[in-house]
JSON list of C-alpha atoms in Angstrom, two decimals:
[
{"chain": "O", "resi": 1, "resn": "UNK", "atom": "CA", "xyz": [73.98, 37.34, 65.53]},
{"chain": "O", "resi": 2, "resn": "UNK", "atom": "CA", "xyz": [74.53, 34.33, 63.46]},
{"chain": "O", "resi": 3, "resn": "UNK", "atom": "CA", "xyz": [75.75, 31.15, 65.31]},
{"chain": "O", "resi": 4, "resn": "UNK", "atom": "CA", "xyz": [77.74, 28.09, 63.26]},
{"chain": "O", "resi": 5, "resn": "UNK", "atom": "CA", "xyz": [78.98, 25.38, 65.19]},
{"chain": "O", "resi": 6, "resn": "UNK", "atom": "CA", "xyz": [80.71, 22.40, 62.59]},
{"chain": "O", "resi": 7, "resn": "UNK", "atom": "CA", "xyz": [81.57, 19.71, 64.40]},
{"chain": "O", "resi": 8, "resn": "UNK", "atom": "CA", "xyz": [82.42, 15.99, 63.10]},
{"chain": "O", "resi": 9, "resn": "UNK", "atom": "CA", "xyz": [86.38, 16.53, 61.50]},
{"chain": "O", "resi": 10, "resn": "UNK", "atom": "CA", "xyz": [89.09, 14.09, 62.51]},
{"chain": "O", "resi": 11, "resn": "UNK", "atom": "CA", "xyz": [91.74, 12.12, 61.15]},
{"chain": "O", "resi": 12, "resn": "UNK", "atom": "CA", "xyz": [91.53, 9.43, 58.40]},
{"chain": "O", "resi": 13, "resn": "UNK", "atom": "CA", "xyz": [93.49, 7.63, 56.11]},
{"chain": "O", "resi": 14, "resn": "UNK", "atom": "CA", "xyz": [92.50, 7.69, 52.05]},
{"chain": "O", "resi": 15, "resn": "UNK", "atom": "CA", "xyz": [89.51, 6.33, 51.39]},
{"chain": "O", "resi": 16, "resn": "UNK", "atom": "CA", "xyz": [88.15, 6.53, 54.16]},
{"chain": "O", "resi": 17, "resn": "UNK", "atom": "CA", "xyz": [85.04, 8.67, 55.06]},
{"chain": "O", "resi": 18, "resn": "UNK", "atom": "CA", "xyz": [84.30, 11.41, 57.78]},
{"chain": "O", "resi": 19, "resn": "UNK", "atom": "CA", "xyz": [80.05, 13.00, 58.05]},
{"chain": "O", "resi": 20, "resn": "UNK", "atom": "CA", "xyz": [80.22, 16.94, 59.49]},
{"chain": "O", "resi": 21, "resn": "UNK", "atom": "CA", "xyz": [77.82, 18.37, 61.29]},
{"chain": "O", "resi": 22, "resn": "UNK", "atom": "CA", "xyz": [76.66, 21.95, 61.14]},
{"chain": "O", "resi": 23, "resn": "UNK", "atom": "CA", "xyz": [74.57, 23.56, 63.97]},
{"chain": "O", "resi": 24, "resn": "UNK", "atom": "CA", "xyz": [72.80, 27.08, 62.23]},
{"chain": "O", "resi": 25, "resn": "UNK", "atom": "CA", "xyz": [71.45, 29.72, 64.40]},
{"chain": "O", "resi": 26, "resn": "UNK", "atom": "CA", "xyz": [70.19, 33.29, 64.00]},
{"chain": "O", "resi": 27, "resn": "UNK", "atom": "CA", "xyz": [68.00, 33.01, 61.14]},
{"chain": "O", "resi": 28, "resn": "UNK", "atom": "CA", "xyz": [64.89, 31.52, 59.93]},
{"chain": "O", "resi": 29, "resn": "UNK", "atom": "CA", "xyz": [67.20, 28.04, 59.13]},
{"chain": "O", "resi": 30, "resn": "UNK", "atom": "CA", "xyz": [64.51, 26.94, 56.59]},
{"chain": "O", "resi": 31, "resn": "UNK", "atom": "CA", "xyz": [64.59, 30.33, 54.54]},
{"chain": "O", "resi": 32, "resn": "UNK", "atom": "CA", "xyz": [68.20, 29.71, 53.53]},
{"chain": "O", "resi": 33, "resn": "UNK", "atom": "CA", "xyz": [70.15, 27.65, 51.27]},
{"chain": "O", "resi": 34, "resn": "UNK", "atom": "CA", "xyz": [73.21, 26.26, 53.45]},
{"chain": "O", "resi": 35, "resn": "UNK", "atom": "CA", "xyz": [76.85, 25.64, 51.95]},
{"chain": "O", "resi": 36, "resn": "UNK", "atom": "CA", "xyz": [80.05, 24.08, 53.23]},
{"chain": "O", "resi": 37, "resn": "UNK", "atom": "CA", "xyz": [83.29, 25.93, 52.60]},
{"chain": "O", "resi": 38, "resn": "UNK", "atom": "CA", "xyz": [86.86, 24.55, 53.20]},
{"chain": "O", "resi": 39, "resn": "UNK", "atom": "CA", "xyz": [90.38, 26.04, 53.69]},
{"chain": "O", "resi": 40, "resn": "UNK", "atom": "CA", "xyz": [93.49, 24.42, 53.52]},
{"chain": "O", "resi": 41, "resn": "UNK", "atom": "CA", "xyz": [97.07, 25.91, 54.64]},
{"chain": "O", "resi": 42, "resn": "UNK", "atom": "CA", "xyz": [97.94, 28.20, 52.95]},
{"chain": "O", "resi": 43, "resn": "UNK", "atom": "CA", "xyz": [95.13, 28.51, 50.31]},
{"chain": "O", "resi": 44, "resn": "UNK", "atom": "CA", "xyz": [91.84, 30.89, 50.21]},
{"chain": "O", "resi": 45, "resn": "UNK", "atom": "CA", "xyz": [88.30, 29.20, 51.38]},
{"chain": "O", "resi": 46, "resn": "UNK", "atom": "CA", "xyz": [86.95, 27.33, 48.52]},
{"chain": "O", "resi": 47, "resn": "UNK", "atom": "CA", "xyz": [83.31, 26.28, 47.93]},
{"chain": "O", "resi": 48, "resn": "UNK", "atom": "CA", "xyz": [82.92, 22.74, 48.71]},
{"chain": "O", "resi": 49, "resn": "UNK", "atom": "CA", "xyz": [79.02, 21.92, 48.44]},
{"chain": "O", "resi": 50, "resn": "UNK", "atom": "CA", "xyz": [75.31, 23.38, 48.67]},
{"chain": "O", "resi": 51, "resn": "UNK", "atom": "CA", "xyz": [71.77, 22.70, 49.36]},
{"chain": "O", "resi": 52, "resn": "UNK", "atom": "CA", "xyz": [69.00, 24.68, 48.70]},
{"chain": "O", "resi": 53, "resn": "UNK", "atom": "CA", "xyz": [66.70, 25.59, 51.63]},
{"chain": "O", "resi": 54, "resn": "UNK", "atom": "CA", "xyz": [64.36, 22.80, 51.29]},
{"chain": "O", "resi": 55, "resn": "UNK", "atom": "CA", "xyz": [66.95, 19.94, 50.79]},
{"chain": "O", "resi": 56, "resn": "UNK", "atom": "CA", "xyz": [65.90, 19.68, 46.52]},
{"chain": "O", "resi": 57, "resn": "UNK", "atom": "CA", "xyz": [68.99, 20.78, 45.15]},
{"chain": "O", "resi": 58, "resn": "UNK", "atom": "CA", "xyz": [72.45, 20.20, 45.57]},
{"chain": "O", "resi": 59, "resn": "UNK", "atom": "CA", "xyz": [75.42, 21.89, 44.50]},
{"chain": "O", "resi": 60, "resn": "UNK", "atom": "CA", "xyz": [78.67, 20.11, 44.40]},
{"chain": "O", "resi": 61, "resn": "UNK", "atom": "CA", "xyz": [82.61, 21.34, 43.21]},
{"chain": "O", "resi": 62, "resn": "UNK", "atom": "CA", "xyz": [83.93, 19.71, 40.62]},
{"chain": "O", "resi": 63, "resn": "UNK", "atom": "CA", "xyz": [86.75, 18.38, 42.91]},
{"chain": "O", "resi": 64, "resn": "UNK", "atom": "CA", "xyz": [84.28, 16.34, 45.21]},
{"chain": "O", "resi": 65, "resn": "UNK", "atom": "CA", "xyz": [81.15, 15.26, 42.99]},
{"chain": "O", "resi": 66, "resn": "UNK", "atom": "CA", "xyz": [80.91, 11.75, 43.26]},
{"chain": "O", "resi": 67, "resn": "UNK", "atom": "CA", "xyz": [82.09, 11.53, 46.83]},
{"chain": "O", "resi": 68, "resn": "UNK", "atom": "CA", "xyz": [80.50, 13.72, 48.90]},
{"chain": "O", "resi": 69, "resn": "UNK", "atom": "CA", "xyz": [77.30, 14.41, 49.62]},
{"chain": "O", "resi": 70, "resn": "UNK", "atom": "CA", "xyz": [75.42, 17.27, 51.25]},
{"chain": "O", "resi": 71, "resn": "UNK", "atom": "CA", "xyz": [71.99, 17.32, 53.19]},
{"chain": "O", "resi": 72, "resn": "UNK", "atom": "CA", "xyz": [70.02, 19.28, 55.79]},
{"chain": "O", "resi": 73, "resn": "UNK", "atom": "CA", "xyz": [67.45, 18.62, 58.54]},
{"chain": "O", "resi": 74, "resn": "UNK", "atom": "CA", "xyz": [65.35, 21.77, 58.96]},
{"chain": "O", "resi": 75, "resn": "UNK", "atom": "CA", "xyz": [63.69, 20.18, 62.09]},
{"chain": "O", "resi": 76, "resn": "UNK", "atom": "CA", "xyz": [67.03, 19.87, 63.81]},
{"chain": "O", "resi": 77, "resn": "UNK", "atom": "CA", "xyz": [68.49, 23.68, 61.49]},
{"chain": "O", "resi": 78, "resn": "UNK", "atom": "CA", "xyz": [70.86, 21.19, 60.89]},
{"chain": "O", "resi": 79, "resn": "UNK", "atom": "CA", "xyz": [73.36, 20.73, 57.80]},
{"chain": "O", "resi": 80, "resn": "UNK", "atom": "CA", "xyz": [75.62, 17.64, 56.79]},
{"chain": "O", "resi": 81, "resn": "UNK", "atom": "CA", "xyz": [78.19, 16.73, 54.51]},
{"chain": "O", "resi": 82, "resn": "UNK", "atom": "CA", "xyz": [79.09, 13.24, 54.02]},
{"chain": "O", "resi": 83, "resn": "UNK", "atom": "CA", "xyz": [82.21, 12.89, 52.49]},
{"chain": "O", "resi": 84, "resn": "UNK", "atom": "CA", "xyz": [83.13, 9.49, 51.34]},
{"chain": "O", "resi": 85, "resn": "UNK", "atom": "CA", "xyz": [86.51, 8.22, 49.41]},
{"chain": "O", "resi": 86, "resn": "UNK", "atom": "CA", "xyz": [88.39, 11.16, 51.22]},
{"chain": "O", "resi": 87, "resn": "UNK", "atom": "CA", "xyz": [91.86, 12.25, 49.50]},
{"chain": "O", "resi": 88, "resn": "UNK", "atom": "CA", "xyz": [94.64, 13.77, 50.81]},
{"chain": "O", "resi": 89, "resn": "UNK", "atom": "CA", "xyz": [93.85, 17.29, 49.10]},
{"chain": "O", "resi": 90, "resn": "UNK", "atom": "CA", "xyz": [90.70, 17.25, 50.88]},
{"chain": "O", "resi": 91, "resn": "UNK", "atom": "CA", "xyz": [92.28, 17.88, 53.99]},
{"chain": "O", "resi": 92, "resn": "UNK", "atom": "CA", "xyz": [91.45, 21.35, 54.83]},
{"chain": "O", "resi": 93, "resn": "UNK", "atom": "CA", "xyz": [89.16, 23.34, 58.03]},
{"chain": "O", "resi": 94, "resn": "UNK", "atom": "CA", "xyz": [85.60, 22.81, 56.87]},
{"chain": "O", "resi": 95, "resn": "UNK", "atom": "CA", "xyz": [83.08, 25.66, 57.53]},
{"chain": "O", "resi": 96, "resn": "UNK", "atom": "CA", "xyz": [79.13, 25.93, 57.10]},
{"chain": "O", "resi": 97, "resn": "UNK", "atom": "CA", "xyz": [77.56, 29.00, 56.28]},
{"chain": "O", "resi": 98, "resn": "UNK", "atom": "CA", "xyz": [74.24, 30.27, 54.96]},
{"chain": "O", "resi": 99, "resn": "UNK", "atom": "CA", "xyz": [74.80, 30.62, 51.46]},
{"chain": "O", "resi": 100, "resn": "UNK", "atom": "CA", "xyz": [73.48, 32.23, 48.38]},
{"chain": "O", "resi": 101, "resn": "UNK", "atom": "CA", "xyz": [73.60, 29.74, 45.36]},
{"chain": "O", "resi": 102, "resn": "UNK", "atom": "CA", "xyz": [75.09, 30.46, 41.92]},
{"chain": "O", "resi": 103, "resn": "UNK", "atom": "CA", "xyz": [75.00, 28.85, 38.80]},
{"chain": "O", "resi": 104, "resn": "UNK", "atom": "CA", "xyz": [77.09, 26.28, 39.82]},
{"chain": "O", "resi": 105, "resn": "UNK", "atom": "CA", "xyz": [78.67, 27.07, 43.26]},
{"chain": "O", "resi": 106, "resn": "UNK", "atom": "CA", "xyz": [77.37, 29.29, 46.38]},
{"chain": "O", "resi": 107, "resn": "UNK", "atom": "CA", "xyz": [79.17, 31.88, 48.24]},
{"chain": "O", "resi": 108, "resn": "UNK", "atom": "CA", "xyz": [78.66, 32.42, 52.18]},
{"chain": "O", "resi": 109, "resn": "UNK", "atom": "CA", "xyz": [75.48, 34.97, 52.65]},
{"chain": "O", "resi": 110, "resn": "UNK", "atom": "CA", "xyz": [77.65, 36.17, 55.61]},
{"chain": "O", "resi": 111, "resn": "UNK", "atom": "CA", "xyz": [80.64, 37.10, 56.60]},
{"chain": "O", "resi": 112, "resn": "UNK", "atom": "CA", "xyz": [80.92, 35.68, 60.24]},
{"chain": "O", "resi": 113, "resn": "UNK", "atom": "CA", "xyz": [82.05, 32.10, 60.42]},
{"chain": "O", "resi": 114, "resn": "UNK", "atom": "CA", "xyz": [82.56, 29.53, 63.14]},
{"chain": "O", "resi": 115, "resn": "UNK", "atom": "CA", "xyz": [85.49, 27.82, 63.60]},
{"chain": "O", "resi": 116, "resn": "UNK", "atom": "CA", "xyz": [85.68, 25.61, 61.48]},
{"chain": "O", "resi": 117, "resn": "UNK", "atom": "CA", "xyz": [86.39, 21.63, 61.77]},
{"chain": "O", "resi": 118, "resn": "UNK", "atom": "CA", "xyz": [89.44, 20.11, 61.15]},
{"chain": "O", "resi": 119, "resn": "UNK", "atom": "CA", "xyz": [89.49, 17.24, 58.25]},
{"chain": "O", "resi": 120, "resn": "UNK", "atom": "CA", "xyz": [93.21, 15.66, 57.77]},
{"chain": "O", "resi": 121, "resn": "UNK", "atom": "CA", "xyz": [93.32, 12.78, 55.17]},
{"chain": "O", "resi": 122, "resn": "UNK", "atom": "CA", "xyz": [96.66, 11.07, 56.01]},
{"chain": "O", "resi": 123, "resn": "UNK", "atom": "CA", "xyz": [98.30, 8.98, 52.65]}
]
């Protein structure tokens, strides 16, 4: 029984910047590489950013490199994203997950997911 608890989403204006929390449970947090998904209205989940499980690698879209930036604290089976410059299309539900890593993205490892935080980017 995997447990994800995101917490850390409000409301900003452009520019501004917004760090997420992720709380992991269920698993040996340390074994896994972690990712952040989002969803916006209307559109599927998209992969946002990843980490491998001892914090050496990241994985970033293309739409966010530059401006975000993800990290973990295996002490605490905590995972963040700091998201800096924010934009209006970034405004979306952002989930954690554990995550398999790709070439150059990650899907979620499983299929349950929390609910989510809520990011809004106002213009």
């Amino acid at each position: 029984q995997v447990q994800l608890v995101e917490s850390g989403g409000g409301l900003v204006q452009a520019g501004g910047s917004l760090r997420l929390s992720c709380a992991a449970s269920g698993r040996t947090f340390s074994n896994y590489a972690m990712g952040w998904f989002r969803q916006a209205p209307g559109k599927a989940r998209e992969f946002v950013a990843a980490i491998n499980w001892s914090g050496g690698s990241t994985y970033y879209a293309d739409s966010v490199k530059g401006r975000f930036t993800i990290s973990r604290d295996n002490a605490k089976n905590t995972v963040y994203l700091q998201m800096n410059s924010l934009k209006p299309e970034d405004t979306a539900v952002y989930y954690c997950n554990f995550a398999k890593i790709l070439s150059d993205s990650a899907r979620n490892l499983y299929d349950y997911w929390g609910q989510g935080t809520q990011v809004t980017v106002s213009s």
